[in-house]
């Protein structure tokens, strides 16, 4: 829960933001000015820009050259008011690296660590989750998600037990393909979950039709993966000048336009772009500051990537 000071600052910032018009559905902002949104099941505020780790954190713990920029990525996340790191046992060494970086920065209490289970059967799930606790070097994992709906009922039951024991704070389910969105909804109708993670971007807008409204209606927090469709959207505009109107949104890069497009959806709790570059991390965090696009500006962003 936010401290009294954070709440008052957030309230003052909200009042200031409100004068900018109705385009920004902020609940609060951090001391650093980063948009925060409430997790519906508890009201806890979560900074709306986090960090994905698929591929980017999959380096050797012996490789100081590779670890150095990653340490700066996480330092930049925390110093910029961010918290959320999303990882998974299937991302190679990413969980171990996330755990090691959190320790090196003595930042565990400033982070919101999310991982996943991708196993079949209760015992295999238990073993994998035990390994995640060890890799992340933590007693409590903030969010555990059933990865890509693998063996969902069994694994969610396991996660629910861990939540009851206080070892996991929130539970959820994930997918990364639009073809699975309806299945996510079916699961969430049957199984109580705090979070759902899925793909959403200017190139993959399926979630707007049913999934995002469903989550808003049911009070389920949403994490958006693949905001750059794994970097492909950014390759498309590489070297092209930003449109002049980007300045109206306070955006200074194509990446920020893509993230602001996602964050303008009020049912999005947080977006988790992956990066191994501290400069990109800072840039991505700034997308969670200032104005968000209104409906007309969102369509202009879509057209710019058309
Ligand atoms: N099923 C699932 O649960 C599932 C599936 C997919 C993804 N996810 C989660 O969602 C996260 C994000 O998805 P993703 O990693 O597939 O793709 P993404 O975030 O759409 O794209 C990542 C790529 O964008 C580049 N990038 C990041 N910020 C940039 C910036 N400001 N300017 C230019 N390039 C930038 C990165 O390059 P650099 O490395 O050079 O920084 C990286 O190659 C994953 O890492 C993972 O945590 C979960």
JSON list of N, CA and C in Angstrom, two decimals, residues 1-8 27-28 36-47 83 109 112 142 169-170:
[
{"chain": "A", "resi": 1, "resn": "UNK", "atom": "N", "xyz": [0.85, -1.20, 0.00]},
{"chain": "A", "resi": 1, "resn": "UNK", "atom": "CA", "xyz": [0.00, 0.00, 0.00]},
{"chain": "A", "resi": 1, "resn": "UNK", "atom": "C", "xyz": [0.89, 1.26, 0.00]},
{"chain": "A", "resi": 2, "resn": "UNK", "atom": "N", "xyz": [0.44, 2.34, -0.63]},
{"chain": "A", "resi": 2, "resn": "UNK", "atom": "CA", "xyz": [1.25, 3.54, -0.64]},
{"chain": "A", "resi": 2, "resn": "UNK", "atom": "C", "xyz": [1.36, 4.15, 0.75]},
{"chain": "A", "resi": 3, "resn": "UNK", "atom": "N", "xyz": [2.50, 4.79, 1.04]},
{"chain": "A", "resi": 3, "resn": "UNK", "atom": "CA", "xyz": [2.62, 5.48, 2.31]},
{"chain": "A", "resi": 3, "resn": "UNK", "atom": "C", "xyz": [1.73, 6.73, 2.26]},
{"chain": "A", "resi": 4, "resn": "UNK", "atom": "N", "xyz": [1.52, 7.34, 3.44]},
{"chain": "A", "resi": 4, "resn": "UNK", "atom": "CA", "xyz": [0.69, 8.54, 3.50]},
{"chain": "A", "resi": 4, "resn": "UNK", "atom": "C", "xyz": [1.30, 9.63, 2.61]},
{"chain": "A", "resi": 5, "resn": "UNK", "atom": "N", "xyz": [2.68, 9.72, 2.68]},
{"chain": "A", "resi": 5, "resn": "UNK", "atom": "CA", "xyz": [3.36, 10.74, 1.89]},
{"chain": "A", "resi": 5, "resn": "UNK", "atom": "C", "xyz": [3.15, 10.49, 0.39]},
{"chain": "A", "resi": 6, "resn": "UNK", "atom": "N", "xyz": [3.34, 9.21, -0.01]},
{"chain": "A", "resi": 6, "resn": "UNK", "atom": "CA", "xyz": [3.15, 8.89, -1.43]},
{"chain": "A", "resi": 6, "resn": "UNK", "atom": "C", "xyz": [1.73, 9.20, -1.86]},
{"chain": "A", "resi": 7, "resn": "UNK", "atom": "N", "xyz": [0.78, 8.90, -0.96]},
{"chain": "A", "resi": 7, "resn": "UNK", "atom": "CA", "xyz": [-0.62, 9.09, -1.33]},
{"chain": "A", "resi": 7, "resn": "UNK", "atom": "C", "xyz": [-0.91, 10.57, -1.54]},
{"chain": "A", "resi": 8, "resn": "UNK", "atom": "N", "xyz": [-0.39, 11.40, -0.58]},
{"chain": "A", "resi": 8, "resn": "UNK", "atom": "CA", "xyz": [-0.64, 12.83, -0.69]},
{"chain": "A", "resi": 8, "resn": "UNK", "atom": "C", "xyz": [0.01, 13.38, -1.96]},
{"chain": "A", "resi": 27, "resn": "UNK", "atom": "N", "xyz": [-4.16, 6.98, -11.83]},
{"chain": "A", "resi": 27, "resn": "UNK", "atom": "CA", "xyz": [-4.67, 6.87, -10.47]},
{"chain": "A", "resi": 27, "resn": "UNK", "atom": "C", "xyz": [-3.75, 7.65, -9.55]},
{"chain": "A", "resi": 28, "resn": "UNK", "atom": "N", "xyz": [-2.48, 7.57, -9.80]},
{"chain": "A", "resi": 28, "resn": "UNK", "atom": "CA", "xyz": [-1.50, 8.27, -8.99]},
{"chain": "A", "resi": 28, "resn": "UNK", "atom": "C", "xyz": [-0.19, 8.26, -9.76]},
{"chain": "A", "resi": 36, "resn": "UNK", "atom": "N", "xyz": [1.18, 5.30, -11.84]},
{"chain": "A", "resi": 36, "resn": "UNK", "atom": "CA", "xyz": [0.96, 4.06, -11.09]},
{"chain": "A", "resi": 36, "resn": "UNK", "atom": "C", "xyz": [-0.52, 3.71, -11.22]},
{"chain": "A", "resi": 37, "resn": "UNK", "atom": "N", "xyz": [-0.79, 2.42, -11.28]},
{"chain": "A", "resi": 37, "resn": "UNK", "atom": "CA", "xyz": [-2.19, 2.00, -11.31]},
{"chain": "A", "resi": 37, "resn": "UNK", "atom": "C", "xyz": [-2.44, 0.98, -10.20]},
{"chain": "A", "resi": 38, "resn": "UNK", "atom": "N", "xyz": [-3.67, 0.93, -9.73]},
{"chain": "A", "resi": 38, "resn": "UNK", "atom": "CA", "xyz": [-4.00, 0.05, -8.62]},
{"chain": "A", "resi": 38, "resn": "UNK", "atom": "C", "xyz": [-4.22, -1.38, -9.10]},
{"chain": "A", "resi": 39, "resn": "UNK", "atom": "N", "xyz": [-3.74, -2.33, -8.31]},
{"chain": "A", "resi": 39, "resn": "UNK", "atom": "CA", "xyz": [-4.06, -3.74, -8.53]},
{"chain": "A", "resi": 39, "resn": "UNK", "atom": "C", "xyz": [-5.47, -3.92, -7.95]},
{"chain": "A", "resi": 40, "resn": "UNK", "atom": "N", "xyz": [-6.46, -4.25, -8.78]},
{"chain": "A", "resi": 40, "resn": "UNK", "atom": "CA", "xyz": [-7.85, -4.21, -8.29]},
{"chain": "A", "resi": 40, "resn": "UNK", "atom": "C", "xyz": [-8.11, -5.07, -7.05]},
{"chain": "A", "resi": 41, "resn": "UNK", "atom": "N", "xyz": [-7.44, -6.24, -6.94]},
{"chain": "A", "resi": 41, "resn": "UNK", "atom": "CA", "xyz": [-7.79, -7.13, -5.83]},
{"chain": "A", "resi": 41, "resn": "UNK", "atom": "C", "xyz": [-7.34, -6.60, -4.47]},
{"chain": "A", "resi": 42, "resn": "UNK", "atom": "N", "xyz": [-6.41, -5.65, -4.44]},
{"chain": "A", "resi": 42, "resn": "UNK", "atom": "CA", "xyz": [-5.95, -5.11, -3.14]},
{"chain": "A", "resi": 42, "resn": "UNK", "atom": "C", "xyz": [-5.91, -3.60, -3.08]},
{"chain": "A", "resi": 43, "resn": "UNK", "atom": "N", "xyz": [-5.85, -2.93, -4.21]},
{"chain": "A", "resi": 43, "resn": "UNK", "atom": "CA", "xyz": [-5.68, -1.47, -4.22]},
{"chain": "A", "resi": 43, "resn": "UNK", "atom": "C", "xyz": [-4.21, -1.06, -4.17]},
{"chain": "A", "resi": 44, "resn": "UNK", "atom": "N", "xyz": [-3.29, -2.02, -4.04]},
{"chain": "A", "resi": 44, "resn": "UNK", "atom": "CA", "xyz": [-1.86, -1.68, -4.05]},
{"chain": "A", "resi": 44, "resn": "UNK", "atom": "C", "xyz": [-1.49, -1.02, -5.38]},
{"chain": "A", "resi": 45, "resn": "UNK", "atom": "N", "xyz": [-0.67, 0.04, -5.27]},
{"chain": "A", "resi": 45, "resn": "UNK", "atom": "CA", "xyz": [-0.28, 0.74, -6.50]},
{"chain": "A", "resi": 45, "resn": "UNK", "atom": "C", "xyz": [0.93, 0.08, -7.13]},
{"chain": "A", "resi": 46, "resn": "UNK", "atom": "N", "xyz": [0.87, -0.06, -8.44]},
{"chain": "A", "resi": 46, "resn": "UNK", "atom": "CA", "xyz": [1.98, -0.66, -9.19]},
{"chain": "A", "resi": 46, "resn": "UNK", "atom": "C", "xyz": [2.42, 0.35, -10.26]},
{"chain": "A", "resi": 47, "resn": "UNK", "atom": "N", "xyz": [3.72, 0.66, -10.34]},
{"chain": "A", "resi": 47, "resn": "UNK", "atom": "CA", "xyz": [4.19, 1.54, -11.42]},
{"chain": "A", "resi": 47, "resn": "UNK", "atom": "C", "xyz": [3.85, 0.93, -12.78]},
{"chain": "A", "resi": 83, "resn": "UNK", "atom": "N", "xyz": [9.17, -0.82, -10.59]},
{"chain": "A", "resi": 83, "resn": "UNK", "atom": "CA", "xyz": [9.26, -1.92, -9.62]},
{"chain": "A", "resi": 83, "resn": "UNK", "atom": "C", "xyz": [9.20, -3.30, -10.25]},
{"chain": "A", "resi": 109, "resn": "UNK", "atom": "N", "xyz": [13.32, -5.14, -1.66]},
{"chain": "A", "resi": 109, "resn": "UNK", "atom": "CA", "xyz": [12.08, -4.55, -1.14]},
{"chain": "A", "resi": 109, "resn": "UNK", "atom": "C", "xyz": [11.55, -3.43, -2.03]},
{"chain": "A", "resi": 112, "resn": "UNK", "atom": "N", "xyz": [8.96, -5.55, -7.48]},
{"chain": "A", "resi": 112, "resn": "UNK", "atom": "CA", "xyz": [7.78, -6.40, -7.55]},
{"chain": "A", "resi": 112, "resn": "UNK", "atom": "C", "xyz": [8.17, -7.51, -8.52]},
{"chain": "A", "resi": 142, "resn": "UNK", "atom": "N", "xyz": [6.23, -11.89, -5.56]},
{"chain": "A", "resi": 142, "resn": "UNK", "atom": "CA", "xyz": [5.06, -11.00, -5.59]},
{"chain": "A", "resi": 142, "resn": "UNK", "atom": "C", "xyz": [3.94, -11.55, -6.46]},
{"chain": "A", "resi": 169, "resn": "UNK", "atom": "N", "xyz": [2.26, -13.44, -3.32]},
{"chain": "A", "resi": 169, "resn": "UNK", "atom": "CA", "xyz": [1.29, -12.38, -2.96]},
{"chain": "A", "resi": 169, "resn": "UNK", "atom": "C", "xyz": [0.11, -12.32, -3.93]},
{"chain": "A", "resi": 170, "resn": "UNK", "atom": "N", "xyz": [0.40, -12.57, -5.20]},
{"chain": "A", "resi": 170, "resn": "UNK", "atom": "CA", "xyz": [-0.67, -12.53, -6.21]},
{"chain": "A", "resi": 170, "resn": "UNK", "atom": "C", "xyz": [-0.49, -13.70, -7.17]}
]
